[in-house]
């Protein structure tokens, strides 16, 4: 057994999941972040040469990609950048991983599904994204799997946390500013705390250690797993739970999707079935209300 901690190259630094990963992965290796703002290594991932140079220079034992173009509505008009970052770059990371024998953990989204359904989506259900963002993320999954790197993809959903741009923080701000608010009540998913995603990722990776001190996804390489909190909620349900837990008062009204037009279409039903993760890795996230309570407790 090699007792040296391997180097983990994390793409993303301040992002919701990247921020948490920097903490949760610290027990598994020496985490080095690469990103735009304040990262250990300044890197614009769209610069293929700079990416390749950095990966060769660091020679990591694992790459974790928590960077992405995540502005779902803006992606409709910034199609090229969304595709570059979410699809092509992911393929390039995979190719580097394959060439350097370095495993890659990557995150994808419930938005790869159409949302036309009424039972939680399984990993092998047919993707049919309805937005530029969803298509670009599906492109990333395919490019990574096509690279033949030792890789694993975690599809998650409705991410929120104490930092960054997310529904929890937006609602808390709006409750302070407004007396009444309309929130979409006919789209269903599973709100998922970024901390839980990072902790589950670390627990999964801890099972992937190899004799030589590195990582390998072994029999699960090139597989996709769903990773979201249990249960389901509409955005309205999620907003009600946030309001109930706080001290502000605000009248909440449930809206139909048509009453809240957005540039990108959202899946109506994007709840993920997480059974495979439980079967393969013994990991299951808590019910979304339980995770929300833990997150709010931390906020104080
Ligand atoms: N947010 C959701 O509701 C949601 C739902 C399902 C799946 N996901 C997936 O989960 C993953 C993480 O999402 P998130 O919510 O944590 O994202 P986020 O908070 O929007 O953060 C995006 C990250 O991408 C990095 N980044 C963006 N453009 C970059 C570039 N050109 N070069 C280098 N780095 C760049 C940022 O780096 P800096 O930190 O350096 O700024 C940041 O760390 C993504 O794959 C996303 O598709 C998210």
CSV table of C-alpha atoms and ligand atoms in Angstrom, one decimal:
chain,number,residue,atom,x,y,z
A,1,UNK,CA,0.0,0.0,0.0
A,2,UNK,CA,1.2,3.5,-0.9
A,3,UNK,CA,0.8,5.9,2.0
A,4,UNK,CA,1.2,9.0,-0.1
A,5,UNK,CA,-2.1,11.0,-0.6
A,6,UNK,CA,-2.9,11.1,-4.3
A,7,UNK,CA,-3.4,14.5,-6.0
A,8,UNK,CA,-7.0,15.2,-6.8
A,9,UNK,CA,-7.5,17.8,-9.6
A,10,UNK,CA,-10.9,19.5,-9.0
A,11,UNK,CA,-12.3,21.5,-11.9
A,12,UNK,CA,-14.3,24.4,-10.2
A,13,UNK,CA,-13.5,26.2,-7.0
A,14,UNK,CA,-16.4,28.5,-5.8
A,15,UNK,CA,-19.3,26.6,-7.5
A,16,UNK,CA,-21.9,25.1,-5.2
A,17,UNK,CA,-20.6,21.5,-5.5
A,18,UNK,CA,-16.9,22.4,-6.0
A,19,UNK,CA,-16.9,24.4,-2.8
A,20,UNK,CA,-18.2,21.5,-0.8
A,21,UNK,CA,-15.9,19.0,-2.6
A,22,UNK,CA,-12.9,20.9,-1.6
A,23,UNK,CA,-13.8,20.1,2.0
A,24,UNK,CA,-15.2,16.6,1.6
A,25,UNK,CA,-12.4,15.2,-0.6
A,26,UNK,CA,-9.6,16.5,1.6
A,27,UNK,CA,-9.6,13.1,3.5
A,28,UNK,CA,-9.0,11.2,0.3
A,29,UNK,CA,-6.2,13.2,-1.4
A,30,UNK,CA,-4.5,16.5,-1.9
A,31,UNK,CA,-7.2,18.5,-3.5
A,32,UNK,CA,-6.0,21.1,-6.1
A,33,UNK,CA,-8.7,23.3,-7.7
A,34,UNK,CA,-8.6,24.8,-11.1
A,35,UNK,CA,-11.1,27.4,-12.1
A,36,UNK,CA,-11.8,31.0,-12.9
A,37,UNK,CA,-11.9,32.8,-9.6
A,38,UNK,CA,-9.6,32.2,-6.7
A,39,UNK,CA,-8.8,28.6,-7.6
A,40,UNK,CA,-5.4,27.1,-6.8
A,41,UNK,CA,-4.7,27.2,-10.5
A,42,UNK,CA,-6.4,29.8,-12.7
A,43,UNK,CA,-7.8,28.0,-15.7
A,44,UNK,CA,-10.4,28.8,-18.3
A,45,UNK,CA,-11.5,25.3,-19.2
A,46,UNK,CA,-12.5,26.4,-22.7
A,47,UNK,CA,-8.7,26.8,-23.4
A,48,UNK,CA,-7.8,23.3,-24.4
A,49,UNK,CA,-4.1,23.9,-24.5
A,50,UNK,CA,-4.1,25.4,-21.0
A,51,UNK,CA,-6.2,22.4,-19.7
A,52,UNK,CA,-3.8,19.9,-21.2
A,53,UNK,CA,-0.7,21.7,-19.9
A,54,UNK,CA,-2.1,21.8,-16.4
A,55,UNK,CA,-3.1,18.2,-16.3
A,56,UNK,CA,0.3,17.1,-17.6
A,57,UNK,CA,2.0,19.4,-15.1
A,58,UNK,CA,0.0,18.1,-12.1
A,59,UNK,CA,-0.2,14.4,-13.2
A,60,UNK,CA,-3.2,13.9,-10.8
A,61,UNK,CA,-4.4,10.5,-9.5
A,62,UNK,CA,-8.0,11.6,-10.0
A,63,UNK,CA,-9.9,14.4,-11.8
A,64,UNK,CA,-13.3,15.6,-10.6
A,65,UNK,CA,-15.2,17.9,-12.8
A,66,UNK,CA,-17.6,20.1,-10.9
A,67,UNK,CA,-17.3,22.9,-13.4
A,68,UNK,CA,-20.0,23.6,-15.9
A,69,UNK,CA,-22.1,26.2,-17.7
A,70,UNK,CA,-25.1,26.2,-15.4
A,71,UNK,CA,-27.1,29.3,-16.5
A,72,UNK,CA,-30.0,27.3,-17.9
A,73,UNK,CA,-31.9,30.2,-19.4
A,74,UNK,CA,-28.9,32.0,-20.7
A,75,UNK,CA,-27.7,28.9,-22.4
A,76,UNK,CA,-30.6,29.3,-24.9
A,77,UNK,CA,-28.7,32.3,-26.3
A,78,UNK,CA,-25.2,31.3,-25.4
A,79,UNK,CA,-25.4,28.0,-27.1
A,80,UNK,CA,-21.8,27.8,-28.3
A,81,UNK,CA,-20.3,28.5,-24.9
A,82,UNK,CA,-22.7,26.1,-23.1
A,83,UNK,CA,-21.8,23.3,-25.7
A,84,UNK,CA,-18.1,24.1,-25.4
A,85,UNK,CA,-18.0,23.8,-21.6
A,86,UNK,CA,-20.6,21.2,-21.0
A,87,UNK,CA,-19.9,18.8,-23.9
A,88,UNK,CA,-16.6,19.3,-25.7
A,89,UNK,CA,-14.5,20.2,-22.6
A,90,UNK,CA,-15.8,17.1,-20.8
A,91,UNK,CA,-14.7,15.0,-23.8
A,92,UNK,CA,-11.2,16.6,-23.6
A,93,UNK,CA,-11.0,15.9,-19.9
A,94,UNK,CA,-11.9,12.3,-20.6
A,95,UNK,CA,-9.3,12.0,-23.4
A,96,UNK,CA,-6.6,13.4,-21.0
A,97,UNK,CA,-7.8,10.9,-18.3
A,98,UNK,CA,-7.6,8.0,-20.8
A,99,UNK,CA,-4.2,9.0,-22.0
A,100,UNK,CA,-2.8,9.5,-18.5
A,101,UNK,CA,-4.6,6.6,-16.9
A,102,UNK,CA,-6.3,9.0,-14.5
A,103,UNK,CA,-10.0,8.3,-13.5
A,104,UNK,CA,-12.6,11.1,-14.0
A,105,UNK,CA,-15.6,11.7,-11.8
A,106,UNK,CA,-18.2,14.0,-13.5
A,107,UNK,CA,-21.6,15.5,-12.6
A,108,UNK,CA,-24.6,15.7,-14.9
A,109,UNK,CA,-28.2,16.6,-14.5
A,110,UNK,CA,-31.9,15.5,-14.4
A,111,UNK,CA,-32.4,18.0,-17.3
A,112,UNK,CA,-31.2,15.3,-19.7
A,113,UNK,CA,-34.7,13.9,-19.4
A,114,UNK,CA,-37.8,15.2,-21.1
A,115,UNK,CA,-39.8,15.4,-17.9
A,116,UNK,CA,-42.7,13.7,-19.6
A,117,UNK,CA,-43.3,10.9,-17.1
A,118,UNK,CA,-44.7,10.2,-13.7
A,119,UNK,CA,-42.2,7.7,-12.1
A,120,UNK,CA,-38.7,8.5,-11.0
A,121,UNK,CA,-36.2,8.3,-13.9
A,122,UNK,CA,-33.7,5.4,-14.0
A,123,UNK,CA,-30.2,5.7,-15.4
A,124,UNK,CA,-31.1,3.6,-18.4
A,125,UNK,CA,-34.3,5.6,-19.3
A,126,UNK,CA,-33.9,7.3,-22.7
A,127,UNK,CA,-32.6,10.9,-22.3
A,128,UNK,CA,-34.5,13.5,-24.3
A,129,UNK,CA,-33.4,16.9,-23.2
A,130,UNK,CA,-35.7,19.9,-24.0
A,131,UNK,CA,-33.2,22.7,-23.5
A,132,UNK,CA,-29.8,23.8,-24.7
A,133,UNK,CA,-28.4,23.2,-21.2
A,134,UNK,CA,-29.8,19.7,-21.1
A,135,UNK,CA,-28.6,18.8,-24.6
A,136,UNK,CA,-25.1,20.1,-23.8
A,137,UNK,CA,-24.9,18.1,-20.5
A,138,UNK,CA,-26.0,15.0,-22.4
A,139,UNK,CA,-23.3,15.8,-25.0
A,140,UNK,CA,-20.8,15.9,-22.1
A,141,UNK,CA,-22.0,12.5,-20.8
A,142,UNK,CA,-21.6,11.0,-24.3
A,143,UNK,CA,-18.2,12.6,-24.9
A,144,UNK,CA,-16.8,11.4,-21.6
A,145,UNK,CA,-18.1,7.8,-22.1
A,146,UNK,CA,-16.7,7.9,-25.6
A,147,UNK,CA,-13.3,8.9,-24.4
A,148,UNK,CA,-12.9,5.4,-22.8
A,149,UNK,CA,-11.4,7.0,-19.6
A,150,UNK,CA,-12.0,5.1,-16.3
A,151,UNK,CA,-14.9,7.4,-15.5
A,152,UNK,CA,-18.2,7.6,-13.6
A,153,UNK,CA,-21.0,10.1,-14.0
A,154,UNK,CA,-23.3,11.3,-11.1
A,155,UNK,CA,-26.5,12.8,-12.3
A,156,UNK,CA,-27.9,15.1,-9.7
A,157,UNK,CA,-30.8,17.6,-9.5
A,158,UNK,CA,-32.2,20.9,-8.1
A,159,UNK,CA,-29.0,21.7,-6.2
A,160,UNK,CA,-29.0,24.3,-3.5
A,161,UNK,CA,-26.8,25.2,-0.6
A,162,UNK,CA,-25.4,28.0,1.6
A,163,UNK,CA,-23.4,29.6,-1.2
A,164,UNK,CA,-23.7,30.6,-4.8
A,165,UNK,CA,-26.7,31.2,-6.9
A,166,UNK,CA,-29.6,28.8,-6.0
A,167,UNK,CA,-33.3,28.6,-5.2
A,168,UNK,CA,-32.9,28.5,-1.4
A,169,UNK,CA,-30.9,31.8,-1.3
A,170,UNK,CA,-33.1,33.4,-3.9
A,171,UNK,CA,-36.3,32.6,-1.9
A,172,UNK,CA,-34.8,33.8,1.4
A,173,UNK,CA,-33.9,37.1,-0.3
A,174,UNK,CA,-37.4,37.4,-1.9
A,175,UNK,CA,-39.1,36.7,1.4
A,176,UNK,CA,-37.3,39.7,2.9
A,177,UNK,CA,-38.2,41.9,0.0
A,178,UNK,CA,-41.7,41.0,-0.9
A,179,UNK,CA,-45.1,40.5,0.7
A,180,UNK,CA,-46.4,38.0,-1.8
A,181,UNK,CA,-44.7,35.7,-4.4
A,182,UNK,CA,-45.8,33.3,-7.1
A,183,UNK,CA,-43.8,30.0,-7.4
A,184,UNK,CA,-44.2,27.3,-10.0
A,185,UNK,CA,-46.2,24.4,-8.5
A,186,UNK,CA,-46.5,22.0,-11.4
A,187,UNK,CA,-42.8,21.0,-11.9
A,188,UNK,CA,-41.5,18.2,-9.7
A,189,UNK,CA,-38.0,17.2,-8.7
A,190,UNK,CA,-35.9,16.6,-5.6
A,191,UNK,CA,-34.2,19.5,-4.0
A,192,UNK,CA,-30.6,18.3,-3.2
A,193,UNK,CA,-28.1,20.0,-0.8
A,194,UNK,CA,-24.7,20.5,-2.4
A,195,UNK,CA,-23.1,19.2,0.9
A,196,UNK,CA,-24.8,15.9,0.5
A,197,UNK,CA,-23.6,15.5,-3.0
A,198,UNK,CA,-20.0,16.2,-2.0
A,199,UNK,CA,-20.2,13.8,1.0
A,200,UNK,CA,-21.7,11.0,-1.0
A,201,UNK,CA,-19.1,11.6,-3.7
A,202,UNK,CA,-16.4,11.2,-1.1
A,203,UNK,CA,-18.0,8.1,0.3
A,204,UNK,CA,-18.1,6.6,-3.2
A,205,UNK,CA,-14.6,7.5,-4.0
A,206,UNK,CA,-13.4,6.0,-0.7
A,207,UNK,CA,-14.6,2.7,-2.1
A,208,UNK,CA,-12.5,3.2,-5.2
A,209,UNK,CA,-9.1,3.2,-3.7
A,210,UNK,CA,-6.6,0.9,-5.3
A,211,UNK,CA,-3.7,-1.0,-3.8
A,212,UNK,CA,-1.2,1.5,-5.3
A,213,UNK,CA,-3.0,4.4,-3.5
A,214,UNK,CA,-4.8,5.6,-6.6
A,215,UNK,CA,-8.4,5.4,-7.7
A,216,UNK,CA,-10.4,3.2,-10.0
A,217,UNK,CA,-14.1,2.8,-10.6
A,218,UNK,CA,-13.5,-0.9,-11.3
A,219,UNK,CA,-16.6,-2.8,-12.4
A,220,UNK,CA,-18.6,0.4,-12.4
A,221,UNK,CA,-16.3,2.3,-14.8
A,222,UNK,CA,-18.1,4.2,-17.6
A,223,UNK,CA,-21.4,3.9,-15.7
A,224,UNK,CA,-24.0,6.6,-14.7
A,225,UNK,CA,-25.6,6.8,-11.3
A,226,UNK,CA,-28.4,9.0,-10.0
A,227,UNK,CA,-27.6,11.0,-6.9
A,228,UNK,CA,-30.4,13.2,-5.4
A,229,UNK,CA,-32.2,13.6,-2.2
A,230,UNK,CA,-35.2,11.2,-1.7
A,231,UNK,CA,-38.8,12.2,-2.1
A,232,UNK,CA,-40.2,14.8,-4.4
A,233,UNK,CA,-41.4,18.4,-4.3
A,234,UNK,CA,-42.6,21.1,-6.6
A,235,UNK,CA,-40.8,24.5,-6.5
A,236,UNK,CA,-43.8,25.7,-4.6
A,237,UNK,CA,-43.5,22.9,-2.0
A,238,UNK,CA,-39.8,23.7,-1.7
A,239,UNK,CA,-40.5,27.5,-1.3
A,240,UNK,CA,-43.2,26.7,1.4
A,241,UNK,CA,-40.7,24.5,3.3
A,242,UNK,CA,-38.1,27.3,3.3
A,243,UNK,CA,-40.7,29.9,4.3
A,244,UNK,CA,-42.0,27.7,7.2
A,245,UNK,CA,-38.5,27.3,8.6
A,246,UNK,CA,-37.8,31.1,8.6
A,247,UNK,CA,-39.1,34.1,10.4
A,248,UNK,CA,-40.3,36.2,7.4
A,249,UNK,CA,-43.9,36.4,6.3
A,250,UNK,CA,-44.8,36.2,2.7
A,251,UNK,CA,-47.9,35.1,0.9
A,252,UNK,CA,-47.0,32.2,-1.5
A,253,UNK,CA,-49.1,31.4,-4.6
A,254,UNK,CA,-48.7,28.3,-6.7
A,255,UNK,CA,-48.3,29.1,-10.4
A,256,UNK,CA,-48.6,27.0,-13.5
A,257,UNK,CA,-45.6,26.7,-15.7
A,258,UNK,CA,-47.4,28.9,-18.4
A,259,UNK,CA,-47.7,31.7,-15.8
A,260,UNK,CA,-44.0,31.8,-15.3
A,261,UNK,CA,-42.4,31.8,-18.8
A,262,UNK,CA,-38.6,31.1,-19.0
A,263,UNK,CA,-36.3,31.1,-21.9
A,264,UNK,CA,-35.5,27.4,-21.4
A,265,UNK,CA,-38.1,24.7,-21.0
A,266,UNK,CA,-37.9,22.9,-17.7
A,267,UNK,CA,-38.8,19.2,-17.3
A,268,UNK,CA,-42.3,18.9,-15.6
A,269,UNK,CA,-41.2,15.7,-13.8
A,270,UNK,CA,-37.5,15.1,-13.2
A,271,UNK,CA,-37.4,13.1,-10.0
A,272,UNK,CA,-34.5,10.6,-10.1
A,273,UNK,CA,-34.6,7.0,-9.0
A,274,UNK,CA,-31.5,6.5,-6.8
A,275,UNK,CA,-31.7,2.8,-6.2
A,276,UNK,CA,-28.7,1.9,-8.3
A,277,UNK,CA,-26.5,4.1,-6.1
A,278,UNK,CA,-27.7,2.3,-3.0
A,279,UNK,CA,-27.3,-1.2,-4.6
A,280,UNK,CA,-23.8,-0.5,-5.9
A,281,UNK,CA,-22.3,1.7,-3.3
A,282,UNK,CA,-24.6,1.5,-0.2
A,283,UNK,CA,-25.2,5.3,-0.4
A,284,UNK,CA,-28.6,7.0,-0.2
A,285,UNK,CA,-29.2,10.6,0.5
A,286,UNK,CA,-31.8,11.7,3.0
A,287,UNK,CA,-35.3,12.8,2.2
A,288,UNK,CA,-35.2,16.4,0.8
A,289,UNK,CA,-36.9,18.0,3.9
A,290,UNK,CA,-34.4,16.3,6.2
A,291,UNK,CA,-31.5,17.6,4.2
A,292,UNK,CA,-33.0,21.1,4.0
A,293,UNK,CA,-33.4,21.2,7.8
A,294,UNK,CA,-29.7,20.3,8.2
A,295,UNK,CA,-28.7,23.0,5.8
A,296,UNK,CA,-30.9,25.6,7.4
A,297,UNK,CA,-29.5,24.6,10.8
A,298,UNK,CA,-26.1,25.4,9.6
A,299,UNK,CA,-27.2,28.8,8.3
A,300,UNK,CA,-28.3,29.7,11.9
B,1,LIG,N1,-27.2,23.7,-10.0
B,1,LIG,C1,-28.1,22.7,-10.2
B,1,LIG,O1,-29.3,22.8,-9.8
B,1,LIG,C2,-27.6,21.4,-10.8
B,1,LIG,C3,-28.6,20.4,-11.0
B,1,LIG,C4,-28.1,19.2,-11.6
B,1,LIG,C5,-26.8,19.1,-12.0
B,1,LIG,N2,-25.9,20.1,-11.8
B,1,LIG,C6,-24.5,19.9,-12.2
B,1,LIG,O2,-23.7,19.9,-11.1
B,1,LIG,C7,-22.4,20.4,-11.4
B,1,LIG,C8,-22.0,21.5,-10.5
B,1,LIG,O3,-23.0,22.5,-10.5
B,1,LIG,P1,-23.0,23.8,-9.5
B,1,LIG,O4,-24.5,24.1,-9.2
B,1,LIG,O5,-22.1,23.5,-8.4
B,1,LIG,O6,-22.4,24.9,-10.5
B,1,LIG,P2,-22.1,26.4,-10.2
B,1,LIG,O7,-22.4,26.7,-8.8
B,1,LIG,O8,-22.8,27.2,-11.3
B,1,LIG,O9,-20.6,26.5,-10.4
B,1,LIG,C9,-20.0,26.3,-11.7
B,1,LIG,C10,-18.5,26.0,-11.6
B,1,LIG,O10,-18.0,26.0,-12.9
B,1,LIG,C11,-16.8,26.7,-13.0
B,1,LIG,N3,-16.6,27.2,-14.3
B,1,LIG,C12,-17.6,27.8,-15.1
B,1,LIG,N4,-17.1,28.2,-16.2
B,1,LIG,C13,-15.7,27.9,-16.2
B,1,LIG,C14,-14.6,28.0,-17.1
B,1,LIG,N5,-14.8,28.5,-18.3
B,1,LIG,N6,-13.4,27.5,-16.7
B,1,LIG,C15,-13.3,26.9,-15.5
B,1,LIG,N7,-14.3,26.8,-14.6
B,1,LIG,C16,-15.5,27.2,-15.0
B,1,LIG,C17,-16.9,27.7,-11.9
B,1,LIG,O11,-15.6,28.0,-11.5
B,1,LIG,P3,-15.1,29.1,-10.4
B,1,LIG,O12,-15.5,28.4,-9.1
B,1,LIG,O13,-13.7,29.2,-10.6
B,1,LIG,O14,-15.9,30.3,-10.7
B,1,LIG,C18,-17.8,27.1,-10.8
B,1,LIG,O15,-16.9,26.4,-9.9
B,1,LIG,C19,-22.5,20.8,-12.9
B,1,LIG,O16,-22.1,19.8,-13.7
B,1,LIG,C20,-24.0,21.0,-13.1
B,1,LIG,O17,-24.4,20.8,-14.5
B,1,LIG,C21,-26.3,21.3,-11.2
